[in-house]
Amino acid sequence: EVQLVESGGGLVQPGGSLRVSCVVSGFTFSNYWMHWVRQAPGKGLVWVSRIDADGSTTNYADSVKGRFTISRDNAKNTLFLQMNSLRAEDTAVYYCVRPPFWGQGTLVTVSS
Amino acid sequence: SYELTQPPSVSVSPGQTARITCSGDALPKKHAYWYQQKSGQAPVLVIYEDSKRPSGIPERISGSSSGTMATLTISGAQVEDEADYYCYSTDTSGNNWVFGGGTKLTVL
């Protein structure tokens, strides 16, 4: 059974940093592209970033480019999203995605 | 930046056919994917590569694509189909993925 479990969300002040993680199981992690998708409260889905199977290629949405960094540790079956210079508009549930499978998400709240 | 456009809402009576559209300039060259999201739940893929249905998705849910528009069709819509539906695709470079704004389907 494919499982994706996010963690690391929480409350952070504007301008601060946070790293969220996603531990996966049930498939060969090192064979797949992985994505982060977010959803602000009451709003739609927004693609954030993706990374290829060996971590050599990454892409970002314009809204997070230069502030967020996606990475992975294939030995630990773990995907990361390092978020810097956080803004109120980054407040959202962050989902780890290996299409078509999704985690349950972790909530990041940016507020003073 | 690339955008996919969906109607904010669609409403049908039970048993009627619901059609949700998604327009984007790259759709003639790129596949569309459709996700269903019910309140408080993670999204579920209901259509991939324009018209393919994952196992476990009811046959009444189908997809098509022509030109710059992809369409999700729910034939004989049921109350349980009430959800937000999102189309998902990429720009022509293949590097930037985008969701449409979402369509709230009401069946009543």
PDB file of C-alpha atoms in Angstrom:
ATOM      1  CA  GLU A   1       0.000   0.000   0.000  1.00  0.00           C
ATOM      2  CA  VAL A   2       1.345   3.388  -1.019  1.00  0.00           C
ATOM      3  CA  GLN A   3       1.610   5.799   1.899  1.00  0.00           C
ATOM      4  CA  LEU A   4       2.840   9.383   2.088  1.00  0.00           C
ATOM      5  CA  VAL A   5       3.053  10.986   5.511  1.00  0.00           C
ATOM      6  CA  GLU A   6       3.855  14.664   5.848  1.00  0.00           C
ATOM      7  CA  SER A   7       5.175  16.328   8.975  1.00  0.00           C
ATOM      8  CA  GLY A   8       6.835  19.509  10.122  1.00  0.00           C
ATOM      9  CA  GLY A   9       4.020  21.986   9.721  1.00  0.00           C
ATOM     10  CA  GLY A  10       3.247  24.593  12.335  1.00  0.00           C
ATOM     11  CA  LEU A  11       3.070  28.267  13.168  1.00  0.00           C
ATOM     12  CA  VAL A  12       5.879  30.499  11.940  1.00  0.00           C
ATOM     13  CA  GLN A  13       6.304  34.260  11.873  1.00  0.00           C
ATOM     14  CA  PRO A  14       6.464  36.230   8.628  1.00  0.00           C
ATOM     15  CA  GLY A  15       9.991  36.170   7.282  1.00  0.00           C
ATOM     16  CA  GLY A  16      10.744  32.935   9.073  1.00  0.00           C
ATOM     17  CA  SER A  17      11.691  29.487   7.818  1.00  0.00           C
ATOM     18  CA  LEU A  18      10.254  26.002   8.081  1.00  0.00           C
ATOM     19  CA  ARG A  19      11.052  22.612   6.625  1.00  0.00           C
ATOM     20  CA  VAL A  20       8.319  20.106   5.960  1.00  0.00           C
ATOM     21  CA  SER A  21       9.011  16.442   5.289  1.00  0.00           C
ATOM     22  CA  CYS A  22       7.239  13.529   3.679  1.00  0.00           C
ATOM     23  CA  VAL A  23       8.115   9.933   4.441  1.00  0.00           C
ATOM     24  CA  VAL A  24       6.873   7.456   1.852  1.00  0.00           C
ATOM     25  CA  SER A  25       6.382   3.701   1.752  1.00  0.00           C
ATOM     26  CA  GLY A  26       4.820   1.081  -0.475  1.00  0.00           C
ATOM     27  CA  PHE A  27       6.745   1.898  -3.639  1.00  0.00           C
ATOM     28  CA  THR A  28      10.322   2.389  -4.837  1.00  0.00           C
ATOM     29  CA  PHE A  29      10.774   6.059  -3.945  1.00  0.00           C
ATOM     30  CA  SER A  30      13.951   6.473  -6.000  1.00  0.00           C
ATOM     31  CA  ASN A  31      12.076   5.688  -9.233  1.00  0.00           C
ATOM     32  CA  TYR A  32       9.578   8.537  -9.136  1.00  0.00           C
ATOM     33  CA  TRP A  33       9.207  12.258  -9.592  1.00  0.00           C
ATOM     34  CA  MET A  34       7.681  13.834  -6.486  1.00  0.00           C
ATOM     35  CA  HIS A  35       5.620  16.995  -6.076  1.00  0.00           C
ATOM     36  CA  TRP A  36       4.478  19.435  -3.405  1.00  0.00           C
ATOM     37  CA  VAL A  37       1.014  20.953  -3.762  1.00  0.00           C
ATOM     38  CA  ARG A  38      -0.591  23.416  -1.355  1.00  0.00           C
ATOM     39  CA  GLN A  39      -4.094  24.560  -0.517  1.00  0.00           C
ATOM     40  CA  ALA A  40      -4.857  27.712   1.424  1.00  0.00           C
ATOM     41  CA  PRO A  41      -7.883  27.508   3.736  1.00  0.00           C
ATOM     42  CA  GLY A  42     -11.051  27.516   1.647  1.00  0.00           C
ATOM     43  CA  LYS A  43      -9.104  27.951  -1.584  1.00  0.00           C
ATOM     44  CA  GLY A  44      -8.040  25.832  -4.532  1.00  0.00           C
ATOM     45  CA  LEU A  45      -5.088  23.561  -5.167  1.00  0.00           C
ATOM     46  CA  VAL A  46      -1.809  25.154  -6.174  1.00  0.00           C
ATOM     47  CA  TRP A  47       1.183  23.273  -7.545  1.00  0.00           C
ATOM     48  CA  VAL A  48       4.349  24.334  -5.700  1.00  0.00           C
ATOM     49  CA  SER A  49       7.312  22.291  -6.873  1.00  0.00           C
ATOM     50  CA  ARG A  50       8.556  18.982  -8.261  1.00  0.00           C
ATOM     51  CA  ILE A  51      11.790  17.005  -8.224  1.00  0.00           C
ATOM     52  CA  ASP A  52      12.969  14.179 -10.443  1.00  0.00           C
ATOM     53  CA  ALA A  53      13.845  10.694  -9.270  1.00  0.00           C
ATOM     54  CA  ASP A  54      17.511  11.320  -8.447  1.00  0.00           C
ATOM     55  CA  GLY A  55      17.113  14.905  -7.287  1.00  0.00           C
ATOM     56  CA  SER A  56      19.014  16.469 -10.166  1.00  0.00           C
ATOM     57  CA  THR A  57      16.103  18.392 -11.694  1.00  0.00           C
ATOM     58  CA  THR A  58      13.727  20.691  -9.846  1.00  0.00           C
ATOM     59  CA  ASN A  59      10.955  23.070 -10.898  1.00  0.00           C
ATOM     60  CA  TYR A  60       9.052  25.705  -8.941  1.00  0.00           C
ATOM     61  CA  ALA A  61       5.940  27.810  -9.223  1.00  0.00           C
ATOM     62  CA  ASP A  62       6.735  31.476  -9.761  1.00  0.00           C
ATOM     63  CA  SER A  63       5.169  32.351  -6.401  1.00  0.00           C
ATOM     64  CA  VAL A  64       7.814  30.390  -4.453  1.00  0.00           C
ATOM     65  CA  LYS A  65      10.832  30.526  -6.759  1.00  0.00           C
ATOM     66  CA  GLY A  66      13.918  31.706  -4.887  1.00  0.00           C
ATOM     67  CA  ARG A  67      12.308  31.147  -1.474  1.00  0.00           C
ATOM     68  CA  PHE A  68      11.486  27.420  -1.418  1.00  0.00           C
ATOM     69  CA  THR A  69      13.795  24.475  -2.079  1.00  0.00           C
ATOM     70  CA  ILE A  70      12.655  20.946  -2.780  1.00  0.00           C
ATOM     71  CA  SER A  71      14.993  18.037  -2.076  1.00  0.00           C
ATOM     72  CA  ARG A  72      14.956  14.335  -1.349  1.00  0.00           C
ATOM     73  CA  ASP A  73      16.861  11.619   0.471  1.00  0.00           C
ATOM     74  CA  ASN A  74      16.315   8.417  -1.458  1.00  0.00           C
ATOM     75  CA  ALA A  75      18.105   6.349   1.171  1.00  0.00           C
ATOM     76  CA  LYS A  76      15.528   7.457   3.742  1.00  0.00           C
ATOM     77  CA  ASN A  77      12.496   7.538   1.426  1.00  0.00           C
ATOM     78  CA  THR A  78      11.950  11.148   2.382  1.00  0.00           C
ATOM     79  CA  LEU A  79      10.950  14.271   0.463  1.00  0.00           C
ATOM     80  CA  PHE A  80      11.588  17.751   1.833  1.00  0.00           C
ATOM     81  CA  LEU A  81      10.425  21.293   1.239  1.00  0.00           C
ATOM     82  CA  GLN A  82      12.558  24.012   2.778  1.00  0.00           C
ATOM     83  CA  MET A  83      10.557  27.232   2.982  1.00  0.00           C
ATOM     84  CA  ASN A  84      12.329  30.531   3.642  1.00  0.00           C
ATOM     85  CA  SER A  85      11.158  34.153   3.758  1.00  0.00           C
ATOM     86  CA  LEU A  86       7.667  32.952   4.537  1.00  0.00           C
ATOM     87  CA  ARG A  87       4.702  35.228   3.929  1.00  0.00           C
ATOM     88  CA  ALA A  88       1.130  35.238   5.171  1.00  0.00           C
ATOM     89  CA  GLU A  89       0.003  34.069   1.733  1.00  0.00           C
ATOM     90  CA  ASP A  90       2.084  30.885   2.147  1.00  0.00           C
ATOM     91  CA  THR A  91      -0.380  29.742   4.814  1.00  0.00           C
ATOM     92  CA  ALA A  92      -1.790  26.460   3.524  1.00  0.00           C
ATOM     93  CA  VAL A  93      -1.986  22.722   3.867  1.00  0.00           C
ATOM     94  CA  TYR A  94       1.053  21.308   2.075  1.00  0.00           C
ATOM     95  CA  TYR A  95       0.553  17.973   0.341  1.00  0.00           C
ATOM     96  CA  CYS A  96       3.233  15.549  -0.756  1.00  0.00           C
ATOM     97  CA  VAL A  97       2.217  13.926  -4.065  1.00  0.00           C
ATOM     98  CA  ARG A  98       3.426  10.978  -6.097  1.00  0.00           C
ATOM     99  CA  PRO A  99       0.780  11.086  -8.767  1.00  0.00           C
ATOM    100  CA  PRO A 100      -1.869   9.821  -8.314  1.00  0.00           C
ATOM    101  CA  PHE A 101      -1.190   9.289  -4.619  1.00  0.00           C
ATOM    102  CA  TRP A 102      -1.456  12.087  -2.049  1.00  0.00           C
ATOM    103  CA  GLY A 103      -0.605  12.397   1.595  1.00  0.00           C
ATOM    104  CA  GLN A 104      -3.035  13.898   4.075  1.00  0.00           C
ATOM    105  CA  GLY A 105      -1.095  17.146   4.253  1.00  0.00           C
ATOM    106  CA  THR A 106       0.560  19.257   6.915  1.00  0.00           C
ATOM    107  CA  LEU A 107      -0.682  22.725   7.860  1.00  0.00           C
ATOM    108  CA  VAL A 108       1.708  25.649   7.690  1.00  0.00           C
ATOM    109  CA  THR A 109       0.486  28.903   9.251  1.00  0.00           C
ATOM    110  CA  VAL A 110       2.425  32.110   8.739  1.00  0.00           C
ATOM    111  CA  SER A 111       1.315  34.716  11.226  1.00  0.00           C
ATOM    112  CA  SER A 112       2.665  37.054  13.853  1.00  0.00           C
TER     113      SER A 112
ATOM    114  CA  SER B   1       2.473  32.353 -16.224  1.00  0.00           C
ATOM    115  CA  TYR B   2       0.341  29.546 -17.593  1.00  0.00           C
ATOM    116  CA  GLU B   3      -3.308  29.306 -16.539  1.00  0.00           C
ATOM    117  CA  LEU B   4      -6.110  26.788 -16.748  1.00  0.00           C
ATOM    118  CA  THR B   5      -9.634  28.221 -16.603  1.00  0.00           C
ATOM    119  CA  GLN B   6     -12.616  26.428 -15.098  1.00  0.00           C
ATOM    120  CA  PRO B   7     -16.154  27.640 -14.284  1.00  0.00           C
ATOM    121  CA  PRO B   8     -16.495  28.281 -10.529  1.00  0.00           C
ATOM    122  CA  SER B   9     -19.640  26.207 -10.209  1.00  0.00           C
ATOM    123  CA  VAL B  10     -21.881  23.734 -12.000  1.00  0.00           C
ATOM    124  CA  SER B  11     -25.244  22.593 -10.708  1.00  0.00           C
ATOM    125  CA  VAL B  12     -27.370  19.668 -11.925  1.00  0.00           C
ATOM    126  CA  SER B  13     -30.250  17.576 -10.668  1.00  0.00           C
ATOM    127  CA  PRO B  14     -29.657  13.924  -9.761  1.00  0.00           C
ATOM    128  CA  GLY B  15     -29.558  11.777 -12.890  1.00  0.00           C
ATOM    129  CA  GLN B  16     -28.604  14.626 -15.183  1.00  0.00           C
ATOM    130  CA  THR B  17     -25.288  15.006 -16.989  1.00  0.00           C
ATOM    131  CA  ALA B  18     -22.744  17.400 -15.546  1.00  0.00           C
ATOM    132  CA  ARG B  19     -20.006  18.832 -17.737  1.00  0.00           C
ATOM    133  CA  ILE B  20     -17.040  20.718 -16.346  1.00  0.00           C
ATOM    134  CA  THR B  21     -14.712  22.458 -18.756  1.00  0.00           C
ATOM    135  CA  CYS B  22     -11.063  23.416 -18.501  1.00  0.00           C
ATOM    136  CA  SER B  23      -9.417  25.687 -21.029  1.00  0.00           C
ATOM    137  CA  GLY B  24      -5.714  26.239 -21.568  1.00  0.00           C
ATOM    138  CA  ASP B  25      -3.500  27.195 -24.469  1.00  0.00           C
ATOM    139  CA  ALA B  26      -1.225  24.165 -24.101  1.00  0.00           C
ATOM    140  CA  LEU B  27      -3.988  21.560 -23.950  1.00  0.00           C
ATOM    141  CA  PRO B  28      -3.704  20.701 -27.660  1.00  0.00           C
ATOM    142  CA  LYS B  29      -0.220  19.364 -26.834  1.00  0.00           C
ATOM    143  CA  LYS B  30      -0.457  18.393 -23.159  1.00  0.00           C
ATOM    144  CA  HIS B  31      -2.669  15.950 -21.332  1.00  0.00           C
ATOM    145  CA  ALA B  32      -5.274  17.011 -18.815  1.00  0.00           C
ATOM    146  CA  TYR B  33      -5.810  15.314 -15.486  1.00  0.00           C
ATOM    147  CA  TRP B  34      -8.850  15.678 -13.241  1.00  0.00           C
ATOM    148  CA  TYR B  35      -8.993  15.474  -9.468  1.00  0.00           C
ATOM    149  CA  GLN B  36     -12.059  15.221  -7.251  1.00  0.00           C
ATOM    150  CA  GLN B  37     -11.876  16.680  -3.768  1.00  0.00           C
ATOM    151  CA  LYS B  38     -14.593  16.186  -1.214  1.00  0.00           C
ATOM    152  CA  SER B  39     -14.828  18.375   1.846  1.00  0.00           C
ATOM    153  CA  GLY B  40     -12.002  17.772   4.295  1.00  0.00           C
ATOM    154  CA  GLN B  41     -10.350  15.088   2.179  1.00  0.00           C
ATOM    155  CA  ALA B  42      -7.264  14.833   0.000  1.00  0.00           C
ATOM    156  CA  PRO B  43      -7.872  14.969  -3.759  1.00  0.00           C
ATOM    157  CA  VAL B  44      -8.524  11.784  -5.723  1.00  0.00           C
ATOM    158  CA  LEU B  45      -7.541  11.313  -9.364  1.00  0.00           C
ATOM    159  CA  VAL B  46     -10.612  10.544 -11.475  1.00  0.00           C
ATOM    160  CA  ILE B  47      -9.254  11.013 -15.019  1.00  0.00           C
ATOM    161  CA  TYR B  48      -5.699  10.900 -16.352  1.00  0.00           C
ATOM    162  CA  GLU B  49      -4.217  11.573 -19.786  1.00  0.00           C
ATOM    163  CA  ASP B  50      -7.410  13.324 -20.934  1.00  0.00           C
ATOM    164  CA  SER B  51      -9.736  10.337 -20.923  1.00  0.00           C
ATOM    165  CA  LYS B  52      -8.372   7.376 -18.974  1.00  0.00           C
ATOM    166  CA  ARG B  53     -10.120   6.288 -15.820  1.00  0.00           C
ATOM    167  CA  PRO B  54      -8.195   4.836 -12.853  1.00  0.00           C
ATOM    168  CA  SER B  55      -9.435   1.604 -11.410  1.00  0.00           C
ATOM    169  CA  GLY B  56     -12.249   2.093  -8.950  1.00  0.00           C
ATOM    170  CA  ILE B  57     -13.610   5.233 -10.592  1.00  0.00           C
ATOM    171  CA  PRO B  58     -17.228   4.802 -11.750  1.00  0.00           C
ATOM    172  CA  GLU B  59     -17.844   4.492 -15.483  1.00  0.00           C
ATOM    173  CA  ARG B  60     -20.239   7.449 -15.332  1.00  0.00           C
ATOM    174  CA  ILE B  61     -17.172   9.689 -14.988  1.00  0.00           C
ATOM    175  CA  SER B  62     -15.405  10.330 -18.282  1.00  0.00           C
ATOM    176  CA  GLY B  63     -13.030  12.811 -19.853  1.00  0.00           C
ATOM    177  CA  SER B  64     -12.318  14.223 -23.258  1.00  0.00           C
ATOM    178  CA  SER B  65     -10.158  16.888 -24.820  1.00  0.00           C
ATOM    179  CA  SER B  66     -10.397  18.858 -28.034  1.00  0.00           C
ATOM    180  CA  GLY B  67      -8.259  21.802 -28.994  1.00  0.00           C
ATOM    181  CA  THR B  68      -7.718  24.120 -26.045  1.00  0.00           C
ATOM    182  CA  MET B  69     -10.501  22.606 -23.929  1.00  0.00           C
ATOM    183  CA  ALA B  70     -10.706  19.518 -21.779  1.00  0.00           C
ATOM    184  CA  THR B  71     -14.045  18.346 -20.440  1.00  0.00           C
ATOM    185  CA  LEU B  72     -14.992  16.192 -17.481  1.00  0.00           C
ATOM    186  CA  THR B  73     -18.397  14.576 -17.906  1.00  0.00           C
ATOM    187  CA  ILE B  74     -20.417  12.920 -15.170  1.00  0.00           C
ATOM    188  CA  SER B  75     -23.337  11.053 -16.700  1.00  0.00           C
ATOM    189  CA  GLY B  76     -26.264  10.409 -14.401  1.00  0.00           C
ATOM    190  CA  ALA B  77     -24.764  12.505 -11.623  1.00  0.00           C
ATOM    191  CA  GLN B  78     -25.417  11.325  -8.101  1.00  0.00           C
ATOM    192  CA  VAL B  79     -25.452  13.178  -4.804  1.00  0.00           C
ATOM    193  CA  GLU B  80     -22.190  11.436  -3.902  1.00  0.00           C
ATOM    194  CA  ASP B  81     -20.527  13.187  -6.864  1.00  0.00           C
ATOM    195  CA  GLU B  82     -20.850  16.550  -5.128  1.00  0.00           C
ATOM    196  CA  ALA B  83     -17.297  17.807  -4.761  1.00  0.00           C
ATOM    197  CA  ASP B  84     -14.756  20.274  -6.039  1.00  0.00           C
ATOM    198  CA  TYR B  85     -13.169  19.218  -9.310  1.00  0.00           C
ATOM    199  CA  TYR B  86      -9.771  20.454 -10.491  1.00  0.00           C
ATOM    200  CA  CYS B  87      -8.124  20.071 -13.861  1.00  0.00           C
ATOM    201  CA  TYR B  88      -4.328  19.773 -13.847  1.00  0.00           C
ATOM    202  CA  SER B  89      -1.846  20.054 -16.658  1.00  0.00           C
ATOM    203  CA  THR B  90       1.473  21.562 -17.673  1.00  0.00           C
ATOM    204  CA  ASP B  91       2.662  24.369 -19.879  1.00  0.00           C
ATOM    205  CA  THR B  92       4.299  23.635 -23.221  1.00  0.00           C
ATOM    206  CA  SER B  93       7.745  23.323 -21.613  1.00  0.00           C
ATOM    207  CA  GLY B  94       6.507  20.498 -19.395  1.00  0.00           C
ATOM    208  CA  ASN B  95       8.265  22.065 -16.415  1.00  0.00           C
ATOM    209  CA  ASN B  96       5.487  24.044 -14.810  1.00  0.00           C
ATOM    210  CA  TRP B  97       2.392  22.273 -13.613  1.00  0.00           C
ATOM    211  CA  VAL B  98      -0.825  24.170 -12.985  1.00  0.00           C
ATOM    212  CA  PHE B  99      -4.204  23.480 -11.453  1.00  0.00           C
ATOM    213  CA  GLY B 100      -7.343  25.110 -12.696  1.00  0.00           C
ATOM    214  CA  GLY B 101      -9.220  27.227 -10.180  1.00  0.00           C
ATOM    215  CA  GLY B 102     -11.617  24.426  -9.372  1.00  0.00           C
ATOM    216  CA  THR B 103     -15.318  23.855 -10.043  1.00  0.00           C
ATOM    217  CA  LYS B 104     -17.815  23.172  -7.302  1.00  0.00           C
ATOM    218  CA  LEU B 105     -20.307  20.569  -8.498  1.00  0.00           C
ATOM    219  CA  THR B 106     -23.690  20.641  -6.780  1.00  0.00           C
ATOM    220  CA  VAL B 107     -26.134  17.797  -7.319  1.00  0.00           C
ATOM    221  CA  LEU B 108     -29.595  18.597  -5.956  1.00  0.00           C
TER     222      LEU B 108
END
